[in-house]
């Protein structure tokens, strides 16, 4: 398990992408539980709808391509967030249909209660180990805020199974500009910036 809290230099490492991500989440439209590889924002909009600034998974896809991402698998669980782990678990059980991916993202776990998020983590970790992938984990924020290093460390120690070589947790979250919403900025997971 690796907790990256950011370095004091603020330097960025750039390079050629060698990974293909898989994002499981909700989207404004598009097929449910049918993995699709997306190679551009135009490709995304044609299948899942225009990136919505107030919609976390869409905003992450937008940032992924804006920051140089080239291809990502999307597995949509539908158009509405249910507040339970069930749709994401169903998505996890379908990842064997995806030929190859290296990074797993389920960013909407941040909106779940702790108990529901734990179901996803416990299911995802053995699967990513089997697929030799990395899981970028997003801690749930509904029952308590985990925005500080101390808060994150306390939460990690209380979780069973997430301290694993294939699991990464980043801090701090990224603040990005948005348009067309009441707020001009949004806080999103680090995974939206291409690895």
Short mmCIF file of N, CA and C in Angstrom, two decimals:
data_model
loop_
_atom_site.label_atom_id
_atom_site.label_comp_id
_atom_site.label_asym_id
_atom_site.label_seq_id
_atom_site.Cartn_x
_atom_site.Cartn_y
_atom_site.Cartn_z
N UNK A 1 0.85 -1.19 0.00
CA UNK A 1 0.00 0.00 0.00
C UNK A 1 0.87 1.23 0.00
N UNK A 2 0.55 2.18 -0.88
CA UNK A 2 1.37 3.39 -1.01
C UNK A 2 0.48 4.60 -0.84
N UNK A 3 0.80 5.45 0.12
CA UNK A 3 0.08 6.69 0.33
C UNK A 3 0.97 7.82 -0.14
N UNK A 4 0.59 8.46 -1.24
CA UNK A 4 1.36 9.56 -1.79
C UNK A 4 0.75 10.86 -1.31
N UNK A 5 1.49 11.63 -0.52
CA UNK A 5 0.96 12.89 0.01
C UNK A 5 1.53 14.08 -0.72
N UNK A 6 2.26 13.84 -1.80
CA UNK A 6 2.83 14.95 -2.57
C UNK A 6 4.15 15.39 -2.00
N UNK A 7 5.06 15.80 -2.84
CA UNK A 7 6.39 16.20 -2.40
C UNK A 7 6.49 17.69 -2.22
N UNK A 8 7.52 18.17 -1.54
CA UNK A 8 7.67 19.59 -1.30
C UNK A 8 8.09 20.38 -2.53
N UNK A 9 8.62 19.70 -3.54
CA UNK A 9 9.13 20.42 -4.71
C UNK A 9 8.05 20.80 -5.70
N UNK A 10 6.95 20.03 -5.73
CA UNK A 10 5.89 20.31 -6.68
C UNK A 10 6.26 20.01 -8.11
N UNK A 11 7.35 19.26 -8.35
CA UNK A 11 7.77 18.94 -9.70
C UNK A 11 6.87 17.88 -10.32
N UNK A 12 6.69 17.97 -11.62
CA UNK A 12 5.87 17.01 -12.35
C UNK A 12 6.75 16.09 -13.17
N UNK A 13 6.46 14.80 -13.11
CA UNK A 13 7.19 13.83 -13.92
C UNK A 13 6.37 13.56 -15.17
N UNK A 14 6.95 13.76 -16.32
CA UNK A 14 6.24 13.51 -17.57
C UNK A 14 6.88 12.33 -18.29
N UNK A 15 6.11 11.68 -19.13
CA UNK A 15 6.64 10.53 -19.85
C UNK A 15 5.58 9.95 -20.77
N UNK A 16 5.89 8.85 -21.37
CA UNK A 16 4.98 8.18 -22.29
C UNK A 16 4.07 7.24 -21.51
N UNK A 17 2.78 7.31 -21.78
CA UNK A 17 1.82 6.46 -21.08
C UNK A 17 1.99 5.01 -21.50
N UNK A 18 2.09 4.13 -20.53
CA UNK A 18 2.19 2.70 -20.81
C UNK A 18 1.03 1.94 -20.18
N UNK A 19 0.02 2.67 -19.69
CA UNK A 19 -1.08 2.04 -18.97
C UNK A 19 -2.42 2.37 -19.60
N UNK A 20 -3.36 1.45 -19.43
CA UNK A 20 -4.74 1.67 -19.84
C UNK A 20 -5.61 1.55 -18.60
N UNK A 21 -6.39 2.58 -18.34
CA UNK A 21 -7.23 2.61 -17.14
C UNK A 21 -8.61 2.02 -17.42
N UNK A 22 -9.26 1.63 -16.35
CA UNK A 22 -10.66 1.21 -16.38
C UNK A 22 -11.39 2.01 -15.31
N UNK A 23 -12.43 2.74 -15.71
CA UNK A 23 -13.24 3.49 -14.77
C UNK A 23 -14.62 2.89 -14.70
N UNK A 24 -15.04 2.54 -13.49
CA UNK A 24 -16.39 2.04 -13.25
C UNK A 24 -17.16 3.16 -12.54
N UNK A 25 -18.26 3.62 -13.16
CA UNK A 25 -19.01 4.72 -12.56
C UNK A 25 -20.32 4.96 -13.27
N UNK A 26 -21.02 6.02 -12.84
CA UNK A 26 -22.28 6.39 -13.48
C UNK A 26 -22.01 7.48 -14.51
N UNK A 27 -22.85 7.52 -15.56
CA UNK A 27 -22.69 8.48 -16.64
C UNK A 27 -24.06 8.95 -17.12
N UNK A 28 -24.13 10.16 -17.72
CA UNK A 28 -25.43 10.72 -18.11
C UNK A 28 -26.23 9.88 -19.08
N UNK A 29 -25.55 9.09 -19.91
CA UNK A 29 -26.24 8.22 -20.87
C UNK A 29 -25.28 7.09 -21.27
N UNK A 30 -25.72 6.26 -22.20
CA UNK A 30 -24.84 5.20 -22.69
C UNK A 30 -25.20 3.83 -22.16
N UNK A 31 -24.57 2.80 -22.72
CA UNK A 31 -24.89 1.42 -22.34
C UNK A 31 -24.48 1.11 -20.91
N UNK A 32 -25.29 0.30 -20.24
CA UNK A 32 -24.98 -0.13 -18.88
C UNK A 32 -24.29 -1.49 -18.91
N UNK A 33 -23.28 -1.64 -18.08
CA UNK A 33 -22.58 -2.91 -17.89
C UNK A 33 -22.09 -3.51 -19.21
N UNK A 34 -21.60 -2.64 -20.07
CA UNK A 34 -21.02 -3.06 -21.35
C UNK A 34 -19.72 -2.29 -21.54
N UNK A 35 -18.58 -2.86 -21.17
CA UNK A 35 -17.31 -2.13 -21.24
C UNK A 35 -17.02 -1.60 -22.64
N UNK A 36 -16.59 -0.33 -22.68
CA UNK A 36 -16.27 0.29 -23.98
C UNK A 36 -14.97 1.06 -23.85
N UNK A 37 -14.06 0.86 -24.81
CA UNK A 37 -12.81 1.61 -24.82
C UNK A 37 -13.04 2.96 -25.50
N UNK A 38 -12.62 4.03 -24.82
CA UNK A 38 -12.79 5.39 -25.31
C UNK A 38 -11.41 5.99 -25.58
N UNK A 39 -11.27 6.66 -26.75
CA UNK A 39 -9.97 7.20 -27.14
C UNK A 39 -9.94 8.72 -27.28
N UNK A 40 -11.07 9.40 -27.03
CA UNK A 40 -11.09 10.86 -27.13
C UNK A 40 -12.35 11.38 -26.45
N UNK A 41 -12.37 12.70 -26.19
CA UNK A 41 -13.57 13.32 -25.63
C UNK A 41 -14.74 13.24 -26.60
N UNK A 42 -14.45 13.35 -27.89
CA UNK A 42 -15.52 13.21 -28.89
C UNK A 42 -16.11 11.81 -28.85
N UNK A 43 -15.26 10.83 -28.76
CA UNK A 43 -15.69 9.44 -28.65
C UNK A 43 -16.56 9.26 -27.40
N UNK A 44 -16.10 9.85 -26.29
CA UNK A 44 -16.85 9.76 -25.03
C UNK A 44 -18.22 10.40 -25.16
N UNK A 45 -18.26 11.64 -25.69
CA UNK A 45 -19.53 12.36 -25.80
C UNK A 45 -20.51 11.63 -26.70
N UNK A 46 -20.00 10.99 -27.76
CA UNK A 46 -20.88 10.27 -28.67
C UNK A 46 -21.54 9.06 -28.04
N UNK A 47 -20.92 8.51 -27.01
CA UNK A 47 -21.46 7.31 -26.38
C UNK A 47 -22.12 7.59 -25.03
N UNK A 48 -21.44 8.39 -24.19
CA UNK A 48 -21.89 8.58 -22.82
C UNK A 48 -22.42 9.98 -22.52
N UNK A 49 -22.45 10.86 -23.52
CA UNK A 49 -22.95 12.22 -23.32
C UNK A 49 -21.82 13.20 -23.08
N UNK A 50 -22.11 14.47 -23.29
CA UNK A 50 -21.09 15.51 -23.09
C UNK A 50 -20.64 15.52 -21.64
N UNK A 51 -19.33 15.72 -21.42
CA UNK A 51 -18.82 15.75 -20.04
C UNK A 51 -19.58 16.76 -19.20
N UNK A 52 -20.11 16.32 -18.08
CA UNK A 52 -20.90 17.18 -17.20
C UNK A 52 -20.05 17.63 -16.02
N UNK A 53 -19.98 18.93 -15.81
CA UNK A 53 -19.13 19.47 -14.75
C UNK A 53 -19.59 19.09 -13.35
N UNK A 54 -20.88 18.82 -13.19
CA UNK A 54 -21.38 18.48 -11.86
C UNK A 54 -21.49 16.97 -11.67
N UNK A 55 -20.86 16.22 -12.55
CA UNK A 55 -20.94 14.76 -12.52
C UNK A 55 -19.53 14.22 -12.42
N UNK A 56 -19.20 13.57 -11.30
CA UNK A 56 -17.82 13.22 -10.99
C UNK A 56 -17.15 12.36 -12.06
N UNK A 57 -17.77 11.26 -12.46
CA UNK A 57 -17.12 10.36 -13.42
C UNK A 57 -16.88 11.06 -14.76
N UNK A 58 -17.86 11.88 -15.22
CA UNK A 58 -17.68 12.60 -16.47
C UNK A 58 -16.57 13.64 -16.36
N UNK A 59 -16.51 14.32 -15.22
CA UNK A 59 -15.47 15.32 -15.01
C UNK A 59 -14.09 14.68 -15.03
N UNK A 60 -13.97 13.50 -14.46
CA UNK A 60 -12.69 12.79 -14.46
C UNK A 60 -12.28 12.39 -15.88
N UNK A 61 -13.23 11.92 -16.67
CA UNK A 61 -12.92 11.58 -18.06
C UNK A 61 -12.46 12.81 -18.82
N UNK A 62 -13.14 13.93 -18.59
CA UNK A 62 -12.75 15.18 -19.24
C UNK A 62 -11.31 15.56 -18.88
N UNK A 63 -10.97 15.49 -17.59
CA UNK A 63 -9.63 15.83 -17.15
C UNK A 63 -8.59 14.82 -17.66
N UNK A 64 -8.99 13.56 -17.74
CA UNK A 64 -8.10 12.52 -18.25
C UNK A 64 -7.59 12.88 -19.65
N UNK A 65 -8.51 13.24 -20.54
CA UNK A 65 -8.11 13.56 -21.90
C UNK A 65 -7.47 14.95 -22.00
N UNK A 66 -7.94 15.89 -21.19
CA UNK A 66 -7.34 17.23 -21.20
C UNK A 66 -5.87 17.17 -20.77
N UNK A 67 -5.53 16.19 -19.95
CA UNK A 67 -4.16 16.07 -19.45
C UNK A 67 -3.33 15.06 -20.25
N UNK A 68 -3.78 14.70 -21.45
CA UNK A 68 -2.97 13.87 -22.33
C UNK A 68 -3.28 12.40 -22.34
N UNK A 69 -4.33 11.97 -21.62
CA UNK A 69 -4.71 10.57 -21.66
C UNK A 69 -5.10 10.14 -23.06
N UNK A 70 -4.84 8.89 -23.41
CA UNK A 70 -5.06 8.43 -24.78
C UNK A 70 -6.18 7.41 -24.91
N UNK A 71 -6.33 6.53 -23.93
CA UNK A 71 -7.42 5.56 -24.00
C UNK A 71 -7.79 5.08 -22.60
N UNK A 72 -9.08 4.86 -22.41
CA UNK A 72 -9.59 4.42 -21.11
C UNK A 72 -10.83 3.57 -21.34
N UNK A 73 -10.94 2.49 -20.60
CA UNK A 73 -12.15 1.68 -20.62
C UNK A 73 -13.17 2.31 -19.69
N UNK A 74 -14.42 2.35 -20.13
CA UNK A 74 -15.52 2.84 -19.28
C UNK A 74 -16.53 1.71 -19.11
N UNK A 75 -16.89 1.47 -17.86
CA UNK A 75 -17.93 0.49 -17.55
C UNK A 75 -18.98 1.25 -16.74
N UNK A 76 -20.07 1.62 -17.43
CA UNK A 76 -21.11 2.42 -16.80
C UNK A 76 -22.07 1.53 -16.01
N UNK A 77 -22.43 2.01 -14.81
CA UNK A 77 -23.41 1.31 -13.98
C UNK A 77 -24.79 1.92 -14.13
N UNK A 78 -24.92 2.90 -15.01
CA UNK A 78 -26.21 3.55 -15.23
C UNK A 78 -26.09 5.05 -15.14
N UNK A 79 -27.24 5.72 -15.10
CA UNK A 79 -27.26 7.19 -15.12
C UNK A 79 -27.42 7.80 -13.74
N UNK A 80 -27.80 7.00 -12.75
CA UNK A 80 -28.03 7.55 -11.41
C UNK A 80 -27.14 6.85 -10.38
N UNK A 81 -26.68 7.62 -9.43
CA UNK A 81 -25.91 7.09 -8.31
C UNK A 81 -26.88 6.57 -7.26
N UNK A 82 -26.77 5.30 -6.91
CA UNK A 82 -27.75 4.67 -6.03
C UNK A 82 -27.44 4.82 -4.55
N UNK A 83 -26.20 5.16 -4.22
CA UNK A 83 -25.82 5.28 -2.82
C UNK A 83 -25.47 3.96 -2.16
N UNK A 84 -25.38 2.90 -2.97
CA UNK A 84 -24.98 1.59 -2.45
C UNK A 84 -23.85 1.02 -3.29
N UNK A 85 -23.23 -0.03 -2.78
CA UNK A 85 -22.12 -0.67 -3.48
C UNK A 85 -22.58 -1.57 -4.62
N UNK A 86 -23.83 -1.97 -4.62
CA UNK A 86 -24.32 -3.02 -5.53
C UNK A 86 -23.98 -2.78 -7.00
N UNK A 87 -24.27 -1.59 -7.58
CA UNK A 87 -23.95 -1.42 -9.02
C UNK A 87 -22.46 -1.53 -9.32
N UNK A 88 -21.61 -1.03 -8.42
CA UNK A 88 -20.17 -1.09 -8.65
C UNK A 88 -19.64 -2.51 -8.51
N UNK A 89 -20.23 -3.27 -7.60
CA UNK A 89 -19.85 -4.67 -7.46
C UNK A 89 -20.20 -5.45 -8.72
N UNK A 90 -21.37 -5.16 -9.26
CA UNK A 90 -21.77 -5.82 -10.52
C UNK A 90 -20.77 -5.47 -11.63
N UNK A 91 -20.34 -4.22 -11.66
CA UNK A 91 -19.34 -3.82 -12.63
C UNK A 91 -18.02 -4.55 -12.44
N UNK A 92 -17.59 -4.71 -11.19
CA UNK A 92 -16.34 -5.41 -10.91
C UNK A 92 -16.39 -6.86 -11.40
N UNK A 93 -17.54 -7.48 -11.29
CA UNK A 93 -17.64 -8.87 -11.71
C UNK A 93 -17.59 -9.03 -13.22
N UNK A 94 -17.61 -7.91 -13.96
CA UNK A 94 -17.55 -7.96 -15.42
C UNK A 94 -16.17 -7.63 -15.98
N UNK A 95 -15.20 -7.35 -15.13
CA UNK A 95 -13.92 -6.89 -15.66
C UNK A 95 -13.15 -7.98 -16.40
N UNK A 96 -13.55 -9.22 -16.22
CA UNK A 96 -12.90 -10.29 -16.98
C UNK A 96 -13.20 -10.16 -18.48
N UNK A 97 -14.21 -9.34 -18.85
CA UNK A 97 -14.54 -9.12 -20.26
C UNK A 97 -13.59 -8.14 -20.92
N UNK A 98 -12.77 -7.46 -20.13
CA UNK A 98 -11.88 -6.43 -20.66
C UNK A 98 -10.54 -7.07 -20.98
N UNK A 99 -10.07 -6.97 -22.24
CA UNK A 99 -8.84 -7.66 -22.65
C UNK A 99 -7.62 -7.29 -21.83
N UNK A 100 -7.46 -5.99 -21.55
CA UNK A 100 -6.27 -5.57 -20.83
C UNK A 100 -6.49 -4.21 -20.19
N UNK A 101 -6.15 -4.09 -18.90
CA UNK A 101 -6.14 -2.81 -18.22
C UNK A 101 -5.11 -2.89 -17.10
N UNK A 102 -4.58 -1.73 -16.73
CA UNK A 102 -3.53 -1.68 -15.72
C UNK A 102 -3.92 -0.89 -14.47
N UNK A 103 -4.92 -0.03 -14.61
CA UNK A 103 -5.32 0.84 -13.50
C UNK A 103 -6.83 0.77 -13.34
N UNK A 104 -7.29 0.53 -12.11
CA UNK A 104 -8.72 0.49 -11.81
C UNK A 104 -9.11 1.75 -11.04
N UNK A 105 -10.19 2.40 -11.49
CA UNK A 105 -10.71 3.61 -10.85
C UNK A 105 -12.20 3.43 -10.56
N UNK A 106 -12.61 3.68 -9.32
CA UNK A 106 -14.03 3.69 -8.96
C UNK A 106 -14.24 4.93 -8.09
N UNK A 107 -14.17 6.11 -8.69
CA UNK A 107 -14.12 7.34 -7.89
C UNK A 107 -15.36 7.62 -7.06
N UNK A 108 -16.52 7.12 -7.47
CA UNK A 108 -17.74 7.43 -6.73
C UNK A 108 -17.85 6.71 -5.39
N UNK A 109 -16.85 5.89 -5.06
CA UNK A 109 -16.82 5.34 -3.70
C UNK A 109 -16.71 6.45 -2.67
N UNK A 110 -16.21 7.62 -3.07
CA UNK A 110 -16.08 8.73 -2.13
C UNK A 110 -17.45 9.18 -1.60
N UNK A 111 -18.53 8.89 -2.34
CA UNK A 111 -19.86 9.31 -1.93
C UNK A 111 -20.59 8.27 -1.08
N UNK A 112 -19.99 7.10 -0.91
CA UNK A 112 -20.66 6.00 -0.21
C UNK A 112 -20.44 6.04 1.29
N UNK A 113 -21.36 5.48 2.07
CA UNK A 113 -21.09 5.26 3.49
C UNK A 113 -19.92 4.28 3.64
N UNK A 114 -19.24 4.33 4.76
CA UNK A 114 -18.07 3.48 4.97
C UNK A 114 -18.36 2.01 4.73
N UNK A 115 -19.47 1.53 5.24
CA UNK A 115 -19.78 0.10 5.14
C UNK A 115 -19.96 -0.33 3.68
N UNK A 116 -20.60 0.52 2.88
CA UNK A 116 -20.79 0.19 1.47
C UNK A 116 -19.48 0.26 0.70
N UNK A 117 -18.67 1.28 0.98
CA UNK A 117 -17.38 1.41 0.30
C UNK A 117 -16.48 0.22 0.61
N UNK A 118 -16.53 -0.28 1.84
CA UNK A 118 -15.71 -1.42 2.23
C UNK A 118 -16.03 -2.66 1.40
N UNK A 119 -17.29 -2.82 1.02
CA UNK A 119 -17.66 -3.97 0.17
C UNK A 119 -16.94 -3.90 -1.18
N UNK A 120 -16.81 -2.69 -1.72
CA UNK A 120 -16.13 -2.51 -2.99
C UNK A 120 -14.64 -2.81 -2.85
N UNK A 121 -14.02 -2.25 -1.81
CA UNK A 121 -12.59 -2.48 -1.60
C UNK A 121 -12.28 -3.96 -1.44
N UNK A 122 -13.09 -4.66 -0.65
CA UNK A 122 -12.84 -6.07 -0.37
C UNK A 122 -13.00 -6.93 -1.62
N UNK A 123 -13.85 -6.50 -2.55
CA UNK A 123 -14.03 -7.22 -3.80
C UNK A 123 -12.96 -6.85 -4.82
N UNK A 124 -12.60 -5.56 -4.86
CA UNK A 124 -11.68 -5.06 -5.89
C UNK A 124 -10.25 -5.55 -5.69
N UNK A 125 -9.77 -5.59 -4.46
CA UNK A 125 -8.35 -5.90 -4.22
C UNK A 125 -7.94 -7.26 -4.77
N UNK A 126 -8.65 -8.35 -4.47
CA UNK A 126 -8.23 -9.62 -5.06
C UNK A 126 -8.36 -9.66 -6.58
N UNK A 127 -9.31 -8.90 -7.13
CA UNK A 127 -9.47 -8.88 -8.59
C UNK A 127 -8.31 -8.17 -9.27
N UNK A 128 -7.88 -7.04 -8.71
CA UNK A 128 -6.77 -6.33 -9.36
C UNK A 128 -5.46 -7.10 -9.19
N UNK A 129 -5.35 -7.85 -8.10
CA UNK A 129 -4.17 -8.71 -7.95
C UNK A 129 -4.15 -9.78 -9.04
N UNK A 130 -5.30 -10.37 -9.29
CA UNK A 130 -5.43 -11.40 -10.32
C UNK A 130 -5.09 -10.84 -11.70
N UNK A 131 -5.52 -9.59 -11.97
CA UNK A 131 -5.31 -8.98 -13.28
C UNK A 131 -4.00 -8.20 -13.36
N UNK A 132 -3.20 -8.26 -12.30
CA UNK A 132 -1.92 -7.54 -12.24
C UNK A 132 -2.09 -6.06 -12.54
N UNK A 133 -3.12 -5.49 -11.96
CA UNK A 133 -3.43 -4.07 -12.13
C UNK A 133 -3.21 -3.33 -10.83
N UNK A 134 -3.31 -2.01 -10.90
CA UNK A 134 -3.21 -1.15 -9.73
C UNK A 134 -4.57 -0.52 -9.47
N UNK A 135 -4.97 -0.49 -8.23
CA UNK A 135 -6.24 0.11 -7.83
C UNK A 135 -5.96 1.45 -7.16
N UNK A 136 -6.39 2.55 -7.79
CA UNK A 136 -6.27 3.87 -7.16
C UNK A 136 -7.53 4.08 -6.34
N UNK A 137 -7.38 3.97 -5.05
CA UNK A 137 -8.51 3.92 -4.12
C UNK A 137 -8.92 5.32 -3.70
N UNK A 138 -10.23 5.55 -3.67
CA UNK A 138 -10.79 6.82 -3.20
C UNK A 138 -11.55 6.59 -1.90
N UNK A 139 -11.03 7.10 -0.78
CA UNK A 139 -11.68 6.88 0.52
C UNK A 139 -13.07 7.50 0.57
N UNK A 140 -14.01 6.84 1.21
CA UNK A 140 -15.35 7.41 1.36
C UNK A 140 -15.31 8.64 2.27
N UNK A 141 -16.14 9.62 1.95
CA UNK A 141 -16.15 10.88 2.71
C UNK A 141 -17.49 11.13 3.39
N UNK A 142 -18.48 10.26 3.19
CA UNK A 142 -19.81 10.54 3.71
C UNK A 142 -19.88 10.47 5.23
N UNK A 143 -19.28 9.45 5.82
CA UNK A 143 -19.36 9.28 7.28
C UNK A 143 -18.32 10.11 8.02
N UNK A 144 -17.23 10.46 7.35
CA UNK A 144 -16.19 11.27 7.96
C UNK A 144 -15.27 11.79 6.86
N UNK A 145 -14.69 12.97 7.07
CA UNK A 145 -13.77 13.53 6.09
C UNK A 145 -12.39 12.93 6.26
N UNK A 146 -11.80 12.49 5.15
CA UNK A 146 -10.43 11.96 5.16
C UNK A 146 -9.56 12.81 4.25
N UNK A 147 -9.46 14.08 4.55
CA UNK A 147 -8.71 15.00 3.72
C UNK A 147 -7.32 15.29 4.26
N UNK A 148 -7.04 14.92 5.51
CA UNK A 148 -5.72 15.16 6.09
C UNK A 148 -4.93 13.86 6.15
N UNK A 149 -3.60 13.98 6.25
CA UNK A 149 -2.76 12.79 6.36
C UNK A 149 -3.13 11.99 7.60
N UNK A 150 -3.34 12.68 8.72
CA UNK A 150 -3.71 11.98 9.95
C UNK A 150 -5.03 11.25 9.81
N UNK A 151 -6.01 11.92 9.22
CA UNK A 151 -7.32 11.29 9.03
C UNK A 151 -7.24 10.08 8.11
N UNK A 152 -6.46 10.21 7.04
CA UNK A 152 -6.29 9.09 6.12
C UNK A 152 -5.57 7.93 6.79
N UNK A 153 -4.51 8.23 7.55
CA UNK A 153 -3.74 7.17 8.20
C UNK A 153 -4.60 6.42 9.20
N UNK A 154 -5.41 7.15 9.94
CA UNK A 154 -6.31 6.50 10.91
C UNK A 154 -7.31 5.61 10.19
N UNK A 155 -7.86 6.11 9.08
CA UNK A 155 -8.83 5.33 8.34
C UNK A 155 -8.20 4.08 7.74
N UNK A 156 -7.01 4.22 7.15
CA UNK A 156 -6.33 3.08 6.53
C UNK A 156 -6.09 1.97 7.55
N UNK A 157 -5.64 2.36 8.75
CA UNK A 157 -5.37 1.34 9.79
C UNK A 157 -6.64 0.59 10.19
N UNK A 158 -7.79 1.21 9.99
CA UNK A 158 -9.05 0.57 10.40
C UNK A 158 -9.63 -0.34 9.31
N UNK A 159 -9.04 -0.33 8.13
CA UNK A 159 -9.57 -1.08 7.00
C UNK A 159 -8.86 -2.42 6.83
N UNK A 160 -9.64 -3.44 6.55
CA UNK A 160 -9.08 -4.77 6.35
C UNK A 160 -8.83 -5.01 4.86
N UNK A 161 -7.59 -5.35 4.51
CA UNK A 161 -7.29 -5.80 3.16
C UNK A 161 -6.81 -4.75 2.19
N UNK A 162 -6.90 -3.45 2.53
CA UNK A 162 -6.50 -2.45 1.54
C UNK A 162 -5.00 -2.14 1.57
N UNK A 163 -4.29 -2.57 2.63
CA UNK A 163 -2.85 -2.37 2.66
C UNK A 163 -2.19 -3.47 1.83
N UNK A 164 -2.15 -3.20 0.54
CA UNK A 164 -1.77 -4.19 -0.46
C UNK A 164 -0.83 -3.53 -1.46
N UNK A 165 0.15 -4.24 -1.99
CA UNK A 165 1.10 -3.64 -2.95
C UNK A 165 0.45 -3.06 -4.20
N UNK A 166 -0.75 -3.52 -4.54
CA UNK A 166 -1.41 -3.06 -5.76
C UNK A 166 -2.43 -1.95 -5.50
N UNK A 167 -2.46 -1.42 -4.30
CA UNK A 167 -3.41 -0.37 -3.95
C UNK A 167 -2.66 0.93 -3.67
N UNK A 168 -3.13 2.02 -4.28
CA UNK A 168 -2.51 3.34 -4.10
C UNK A 168 -3.59 4.32 -3.66
N UNK A 169 -3.23 5.18 -2.73
CA UNK A 169 -4.12 6.23 -2.29
C UNK A 169 -3.35 7.55 -2.35
N UNK A 170 -3.91 8.53 -3.08
CA UNK A 170 -3.23 9.81 -3.25
C UNK A 170 -3.87 10.90 -2.40
N UNK A 171 -3.04 11.81 -1.94
CA UNK A 171 -3.48 13.02 -1.27
C UNK A 171 -2.50 14.13 -1.61
N UNK A 172 -2.97 15.35 -1.77
CA UNK A 172 -4.36 15.83 -1.67
C UNK A 172 -5.12 15.61 -2.97
N UNK A 173 -6.44 15.79 -2.89
CA UNK A 173 -7.25 15.72 -4.09
C UNK A 173 -7.00 16.96 -4.94
N UNK A 174 -7.37 16.88 -6.22
CA UNK A 174 -7.06 17.93 -7.19
C UNK A 174 -8.21 18.92 -7.30
N UNK A 175 -7.88 20.20 -7.32
CA UNK A 175 -8.88 21.25 -7.51
C UNK A 175 -8.83 21.69 -8.97
N UNK A 176 -9.96 21.57 -9.68
CA UNK A 176 -10.00 21.94 -11.10
C UNK A 176 -11.09 22.97 -11.35
N UNK A 177 -10.93 23.72 -12.42
CA UNK A 177 -11.94 24.71 -12.81
C UNK A 177 -13.08 24.03 -13.56
N UNK A 178 -14.28 24.53 -13.35
CA UNK A 178 -15.46 24.00 -14.04
C UNK A 178 -16.21 25.16 -14.68
N UNK A 179 -17.19 24.83 -15.51
CA UNK A 179 -18.02 25.84 -16.15
C UNK A 179 -19.47 25.39 -16.07
N UNK A 180 -20.36 26.37 -16.01
CA UNK A 180 -21.79 26.06 -16.08
C UNK A 180 -22.37 25.53 -14.79
N UNK A 181 -21.68 25.68 -13.65
CA UNK A 181 -22.21 25.24 -12.37
C UNK A 181 -22.17 26.41 -11.41
N UNK A 182 -22.81 26.24 -10.25
CA UNK A 182 -22.82 27.31 -9.25
C UNK A 182 -21.44 27.54 -8.67
N UNK A 183 -20.60 26.52 -8.67
CA UNK A 183 -19.23 26.66 -8.18
C UNK A 183 -18.28 26.66 -9.37
N UNK A 184 -17.23 27.48 -9.29
CA UNK A 184 -16.28 27.56 -10.40
C UNK A 184 -15.17 26.53 -10.30
N UNK A 185 -15.12 25.80 -9.19
CA UNK A 185 -14.11 24.77 -9.01
C UNK A 185 -14.75 23.50 -8.46
N UNK A 186 -14.04 22.39 -8.64
CA UNK A 186 -14.49 21.10 -8.10
C UNK A 186 -13.27 20.34 -7.63
N UNK A 187 -13.45 19.54 -6.58
CA UNK A 187 -12.37 18.72 -6.06
C UNK A 187 -12.57 17.30 -6.58
N UNK A 188 -11.54 16.76 -7.24
CA UNK A 188 -11.66 15.45 -7.87
C UNK A 188 -10.48 14.58 -7.51
N UNK A 189 -10.60 13.27 -7.69
CA UNK A 189 -9.47 12.37 -7.42
C UNK A 189 -8.29 12.63 -8.35
N UNK A 190 -7.11 12.27 -7.88
CA UNK A 190 -5.86 12.50 -8.62
C UNK A 190 -5.82 11.68 -9.90
N UNK A 191 -6.56 10.57 -9.96
CA UNK A 191 -6.43 9.69 -11.11
C UNK A 191 -6.84 10.34 -12.42
N UNK A 192 -7.52 11.49 -12.35
CA UNK A 192 -7.93 12.14 -13.60
C UNK A 192 -6.74 12.71 -14.35
N UNK A 193 -5.60 12.83 -13.70
CA UNK A 193 -4.39 13.27 -14.37
C UNK A 193 -3.66 12.02 -14.84
N UNK A 194 -3.33 11.97 -16.10
CA UNK A 194 -2.78 10.75 -16.72
C UNK A 194 -1.54 10.25 -15.99
N UNK A 195 -1.50 8.93 -15.77
CA UNK A 195 -0.33 8.31 -15.15
C UNK A 195 0.79 8.20 -16.16
#
